[in-house]
C-alpha cells in the first residue's frame, strides 16, 4: 500500500470476496469486477487497493460489543 | 477505513469503496437489511481518533433510509447527515435531514431531473454552511429503474449525483470525497454505473451517460 503523497490520485478499495458475495445478491452483482475497471486502471492516477480487514476494536468504535457475535451468527 | 484515512490526510484526492455487506442499516445495537457493521461511521470515528478530521458531510442516496447511520450520528453535531429516502425530517440543529424522493409514478416530468433537483437543493447549500473536512456519498443504485428500490432513475441521475458531489466537495473541503457503494442488486447495473462514477472521481469531464439498460 505504501504511504506516498499522491494528492491527485483516486483510490479504489476492493476485495475479491466482494465479487463472490455482496449485499442483497447471492453473490454476483459485482461479478464483472475488478475487470470492469480495466480501462480506468490504465490511468496513472487511479490505483486499486485491496481493502484490509477490520479488527473488533475498530468495530467497537461504533457498535455495542455484544452485537459482534450476533452478526457473526447471522446467515445474512 | 483506510480510504477515509488516506483521503482525510491528503494522501489520496478521493476514493471509491466497494463493500461486501452494507452498512447504513447497522446502528449501535441493531443491524438488518443485509447490513452488518456501519462502515462509514466506523471509518469516520477511526479517522477522528487519528486526528485526521472532525466534521463530515454525508449524502445517502440509497433508496432506503439510513437508519443505522442516523442512530449513530443523531447526537453528533459535527456530522451532517442528509438522506434522500421516503420521508421528510429536519433536526432542530439542521444537521440531520431526510427528504422524500420524488414518486416516479405521479411525476409529470423526468424522475432523473426531479431527483437531481431535490438533491441539489437539499445537500450542497447545507454542506456549504456546514464546512466539513470531508464529504461522503453513500451511493446505492437500488433506486435505478428495475432494481428493488425502483425510483424510476437511470444512469443520468447517478452520474449527475457524482458530478454534484465532485463539485460540492471541491468547493467545501478541498475535493476530499469518499464514495461508498450502497444497495443495488443487478450485475448489469453495477457494471454500467460504477465505472463511470469512478471516472468522475478520476477527473473525466461530465458527458451524456450511456444507457444503463433496464
Coordinates of C-alpha atoms in Angstrom, one line a residue:
Chain A
X1 CA 0.0 0.0 0.0
X2 CA 2.8 2.5 0.8
X3 CA 2.4 6.0 2.1
X4 CA 3.3 8.0 -0.9
X5 CA 2.0 11.5 -1.3
X6 CA -0.3 11.4 -4.3
X7 CA -2.6 14.3 -4.0
X8 CA -4.2 13.8 -7.3
X9 CA -4.7 10.1 -7.1
X10 CA -8.1 8.4 -7.0
X11 CA -8.1 5.2 -4.8
X12 CA -10.4 2.3 -5.4
X13 CA -10.9 -0.1 -2.4
X14 CA -11.9 -3.6 -3.4
X15 CA -11.6 -7.1 -2.2
X16 CA -12.0 -10.3 -4.3
X17 CA -14.5 -11.6 -1.8
X18 CA -16.9 -8.7 -2.7
X19 CA -17.5 -10.3 -6.1
X20 CA -18.4 -13.7 -4.5
X21 CA -20.9 -12.4 -2.1
X22 CA -22.2 -8.8 -1.8
X23 CA -25.2 -7.2 -0.2
X24 CA -28.6 -8.2 -1.4
X25 CA -27.4 -10.6 -4.1
X26 CA -26.4 -14.2 -3.7
X27 CA -23.0 -13.1 -4.7
X28 CA -23.0 -11.9 -8.3
X29 CA -23.7 -8.2 -8.5
X30 CA -20.0 -7.4 -8.7
X31 CA -19.3 -10.4 -10.9
X32 CA -17.7 -8.2 -13.6
X33 CA -15.2 -6.6 -11.1
X34 CA -12.4 -5.7 -11.0
X35 CA -12.2 -6.5 -14.7
X36 CA -14.8 -3.8 -15.4
X37 CA -12.3 -1.3 -14.1
X38 CA -9.5 -2.3 -16.5
X39 CA -9.7 0.9 -18.6
X40 CA -9.8 3.1 -15.6
X41 CA -6.8 1.4 -14.0
X42 CA -4.7 2.2 -17.0
X43 CA -4.7 5.8 -15.9
X44 CA -1.6 6.5 -13.8
X45 CA -3.6 8.5 -11.2
X46 CA -6.1 5.7 -10.5
X47 CA -5.0 3.0 -8.1
X48 CA -6.6 -0.2 -6.9
X49 CA -6.1 -1.2 -3.2
X50 CA -7.2 -4.4 -1.6
X51 CA -9.5 -3.5 1.3
X52 CA -7.8 -4.5 4.6
X53 CA -9.7 -6.4 7.2
X54 CA -11.1 -4.5 10.3
X55 CA -10.5 -5.9 13.7
X56 CA -13.0 -5.9 16.6
X57 CA -11.5 -2.9 18.2
X58 CA -12.5 -0.8 15.1
X59 CA -16.0 -2.3 15.1
X60 CA -16.4 -1.3 18.7
X61 CA -15.9 2.3 17.8
X62 CA -19.5 2.3 16.6
X63 CA -21.2 -0.8 17.9
X64 CA -22.1 -2.5 21.1
X65 CA -19.6 -5.3 21.6
X66 CA -22.5 -7.7 22.1
X67 CA -23.5 -7.1 18.5
X68 CA -20.4 -8.7 17.1
X69 CA -21.2 -12.3 17.8
X70 CA -24.8 -11.6 16.7
X71 CA -23.6 -10.5 13.3
X72 CA -21.2 -13.5 13.2
X73 CA -24.1 -15.9 13.9
X74 CA -26.4 -14.3 11.3
X75 CA -26.6 -16.2 8.0
X76 CA -27.4 -13.0 6.1
Chain B
X1 CA -11.3 2.8 7.0
X2 CA -8.1 3.1 5.1
X3 CA -9.7 5.1 2.2
X4 CA -11.3 7.7 4.6
X5 CA -8.0 8.0 6.5
X6 CA -5.9 8.5 3.4
X7 CA -8.2 11.0 1.7
X8 CA -8.6 12.9 5.0
X9 CA -4.8 13.0 5.3
X10 CA -4.5 14.3 1.7
X11 CA -2.6 11.1 0.6
X12 CA -5.4 10.4 -2.0
X13 CA -7.6 13.0 -3.7
X14 CA -10.7 10.9 -3.4
X15 CA -11.7 7.3 -3.2
X16 CA -14.4 4.8 -4.2
X17 CA -15.0 2.0 -1.7
X18 CA -16.6 -1.3 -2.7
X19 CA -18.4 -3.3 0.0
X20 CA -19.0 -6.9 0.9
X21 CA -22.0 -6.1 3.0
X22 CA -24.0 -2.9 3.5
X23 CA -23.5 -0.6 6.4
X24 CA -26.2 2.1 6.7
X25 CA -28.8 -0.1 8.3
X26 CA -26.4 -1.0 11.2
X27 CA -26.8 1.1 14.3
X28 CA -25.2 0.8 17.7
X29 CA -27.3 -2.2 18.8
X30 CA -29.0 -3.4 15.7
X31 CA -28.4 -4.5 12.1
X32 CA -30.5 -5.6 9.2
X33 CA -31.3 -5.1 5.5
X34 CA -28.2 -7.1 4.7
X35 CA -26.0 -4.6 6.6
X36 CA -23.5 -5.9 9.2
X37 CA -21.4 -3.0 10.6
X38 CA -21.6 0.6 9.8
X39 CA -18.5 1.0 7.7
X40 CA -18.9 4.8 7.2
X41 CA -19.3 5.7 10.9
X42 CA -16.5 3.4 12.0
X43 CA -14.2 5.0 9.4
X44 CA -15.1 8.5 10.5
X45 CA -14.5 7.7 14.1
X46 CA -11.3 6.0 13.3
X47 CA -10.1 9.0 11.3
X48 CA -11.1 11.3 14.1
X49 CA -9.2 9.3 16.6
X50 CA -6.1 9.7 14.4
X51 CA -6.7 13.5 14.3
X52 CA -7.3 13.5 10.6
X53 CA -10.8 15.1 10.6
X54 CA -13.7 16.3 12.7
X55 CA -16.6 17.5 10.5
X56 CA -18.1 15.2 7.9
X57 CA -21.0 15.8 5.5
X58 CA -22.8 12.6 4.4
X59 CA -25.2 12.3 1.5
X60 CA -27.1 9.0 1.4
X61 CA -28.9 8.3 -1.9
X62 CA -29.6 4.6 -1.3
X63 CA -33.4 4.2 -1.9
X64 CA -34.0 3.3 1.8
X65 CA -33.4 5.4 4.9
X66 CA -30.0 5.1 6.5
X67 CA -31.5 4.4 9.9
X68 CA -28.3 2.8 11.3
X69 CA -26.2 5.8 10.4
X70 CA -28.8 8.1 11.8
X71 CA -28.8 6.2 15.1
X72 CA -25.1 6.5 15.4
X73 CA -24.7 10.2 14.5
X74 CA -28.0 11.6 15.9
X75 CA -26.3 13.3 18.7
X76 CA -23.1 14.3 16.8
X77 CA -23.4 17.9 15.7
X78 CA -20.2 17.5 13.7
X79 CA -21.8 15.1 11.2
X80 CA -24.2 16.5 8.6
X81 CA -26.3 13.5 7.5
X82 CA -28.7 14.1 4.6
X83 CA -30.8 11.1 3.4
X84 CA -33.0 11.1 0.3
X85 CA -35.4 8.3 1.1
X86 CA -39.1 8.0 1.8
X87 CA -39.9 10.7 4.4
X88 CA -39.2 14.3 5.4
X89 CA -37.5 15.4 8.6
X90 CA -35.1 18.1 9.7
X91 CA -33.5 18.0 13.2
X92 CA -33.6 21.1 15.3
X93 CA -30.0 21.9 14.6
X94 CA -30.4 21.3 10.9
X95 CA -27.6 18.7 10.7
X96 CA -29.9 15.6 10.2
X97 CA -32.1 15.9 7.2
X98 CA -34.4 13.5 5.3
X99 CA -36.2 14.3 2.1
X100 CA -38.7 12.0 0.4
X101 CA -37.5 11.0 -3.1
X102 CA -39.9 12.1 -5.9
X103 CA -42.6 9.5 -6.6
X104 CA -41.9 8.4 -10.2
X105 CA -45.5 7.1 -10.6
X106 CA -47.1 10.5 -10.0
X107 CA -44.4 12.8 -11.7
X108 CA -45.3 14.7 -14.8
X109 CA -41.7 15.1 -15.8
X110 CA -38.4 13.2 -15.7
X111 CA -37.7 11.3 -12.5
X112 CA -34.0 11.9 -13.0
X113 CA -34.4 15.6 -13.3
X114 CA -36.8 15.7 -10.2
X115 CA -34.4 13.6 -8.2
X116 CA -31.3 15.7 -9.1
X117 CA -33.2 19.0 -8.4
X118 CA -34.1 17.7 -4.9
X119 CA -30.5 16.5 -4.2
X120 CA -29.2 19.9 -5.5
X121 CA -31.5 21.9 -3.3
X122 CA -31.0 19.7 -0.2
X123 CA -27.3 18.9 0.1
X124 CA -24.9 21.5 -1.4
X125 CA -26.3 24.5 0.4
X126 CA -26.2 22.7 3.7
X127 CA -22.7 21.4 3.1
X128 CA -21.5 24.9 2.3
X129 CA -22.8 26.2 5.6
X130 CA -21.6 23.2 7.5
X131 CA -18.0 23.5 6.1
X132 CA -16.9 19.8 6.5
X133 CA -13.4 18.4 6.4
X134 CA -14.6 15.6 4.2
X135 CA -17.7 14.6 2.2
X136 CA -19.1 11.1 1.9
X137 CA -21.6 9.9 -0.7
X138 CA -23.4 6.7 0.1
X139 CA -24.1 5.6 -3.4
X140 CA -26.8 3.0 -3.7
X141 CA -28.1 2.2 -7.2
X142 CA -31.2 0.3 -5.9
X143 CA -33.3 3.3 -7.0
X144 CA -32.5 2.6 -10.6
X145 CA -35.4 1.6 -12.8
X146 CA -35.9 -2.1 -12.5
X147 CA -33.9 -2.6 -9.3
X148 CA -35.5 -3.4 -5.9
X149 CA -35.9 0.2 -4.8
X150 CA -37.1 1.5 -8.1
X151 CA -37.4 5.3 -8.1
X152 CA -37.6 5.4 -11.9
X153 CA -34.0 6.6 -12.1
X154 CA -31.5 6.0 -14.9
X155 CA -27.7 6.5 -15.2
X156 CA -28.3 10.2 -15.8
X157 CA -29.4 10.6 -12.2
X158 CA -26.4 8.7 -10.7
X159 CA -23.8 10.4 -12.9
X160 CA -25.5 13.7 -12.1
X161 CA -25.1 13.0 -8.4
X162 CA -21.4 12.1 -9.0
X163 CA -20.9 15.5 -10.7
X164 CA -22.7 17.3 -8.0
X165 CA -20.7 15.6 -5.2
X166 CA -17.4 16.4 -7.0
X167 CA -18.5 20.0 -7.4
X168 CA -19.6 20.5 -3.8
X169 CA -16.6 18.6 -2.3
X170 CA -14.3 20.8 -4.4
X171 CA -16.0 23.9 -3.0
X172 CA -16.3 23.0 0.6
X173 CA -13.5 20.5 1.6
X174 CA -10.7 20.7 -1.0
X175 CA -12.2 17.9 -3.1
X176 CA -12.0 15.3 -0.3
X177 CA -14.7 12.9 -1.3
X178 CA -15.4 9.3 -0.4
X179 CA -17.9 7.3 -2.4
X180 CA -19.2 4.2 -0.6
X181 CA -21.1 1.7 -2.6
X182 CA -24.6 1.0 -1.2
X183 CA -27.5 -1.1 -2.3
X184 CA -28.4 -2.4 -5.7
X185 CA -28.7 -6.0 -6.8
X186 CA -28.2 -6.2 -10.6
X187 CA -24.9 -7.1 -12.2
X188 CA -25.8 -5.3 -15.4
X189 CA -26.4 -2.0 -13.4
X190 CA -23.3 -2.4 -11.3
X191 CA -21.2 -2.8 -14.4
X192 CA -22.9 0.1 -16.2
X193 CA -22.9 2.6 -13.4
X194 CA -19.9 2.1 -11.2
X195 CA -17.0 2.6 -13.7
X196 CA -18.4 6.0 -14.9
X197 CA -18.9 7.1 -11.4
X198 CA -15.3 6.3 -10.6
X199 CA -14.3 8.0 -13.9
X200 CA -15.9 11.2 -12.5
X201 CA -13.7 10.9 -9.4
X202 CA -10.7 10.5 -11.6
X203 CA -11.5 13.7 -13.3
X204 CA -13.3 12.7 -16.5
X205 CA -15.4 15.5 -17.8
X206 CA -19.2 15.1 -17.4
X207 CA -20.8 13.9 -20.6
X208 CA -24.0 12.3 -21.7
X209 CA -24.2 8.9 -20.0
X210 CA -24.5 5.7 -21.9
X211 CA -27.7 3.8 -21.3
X212 CA -27.7 1.6 -18.2
X213 CA -30.4 -0.5 -19.7
X214 CA -33.3 -1.9 -17.8

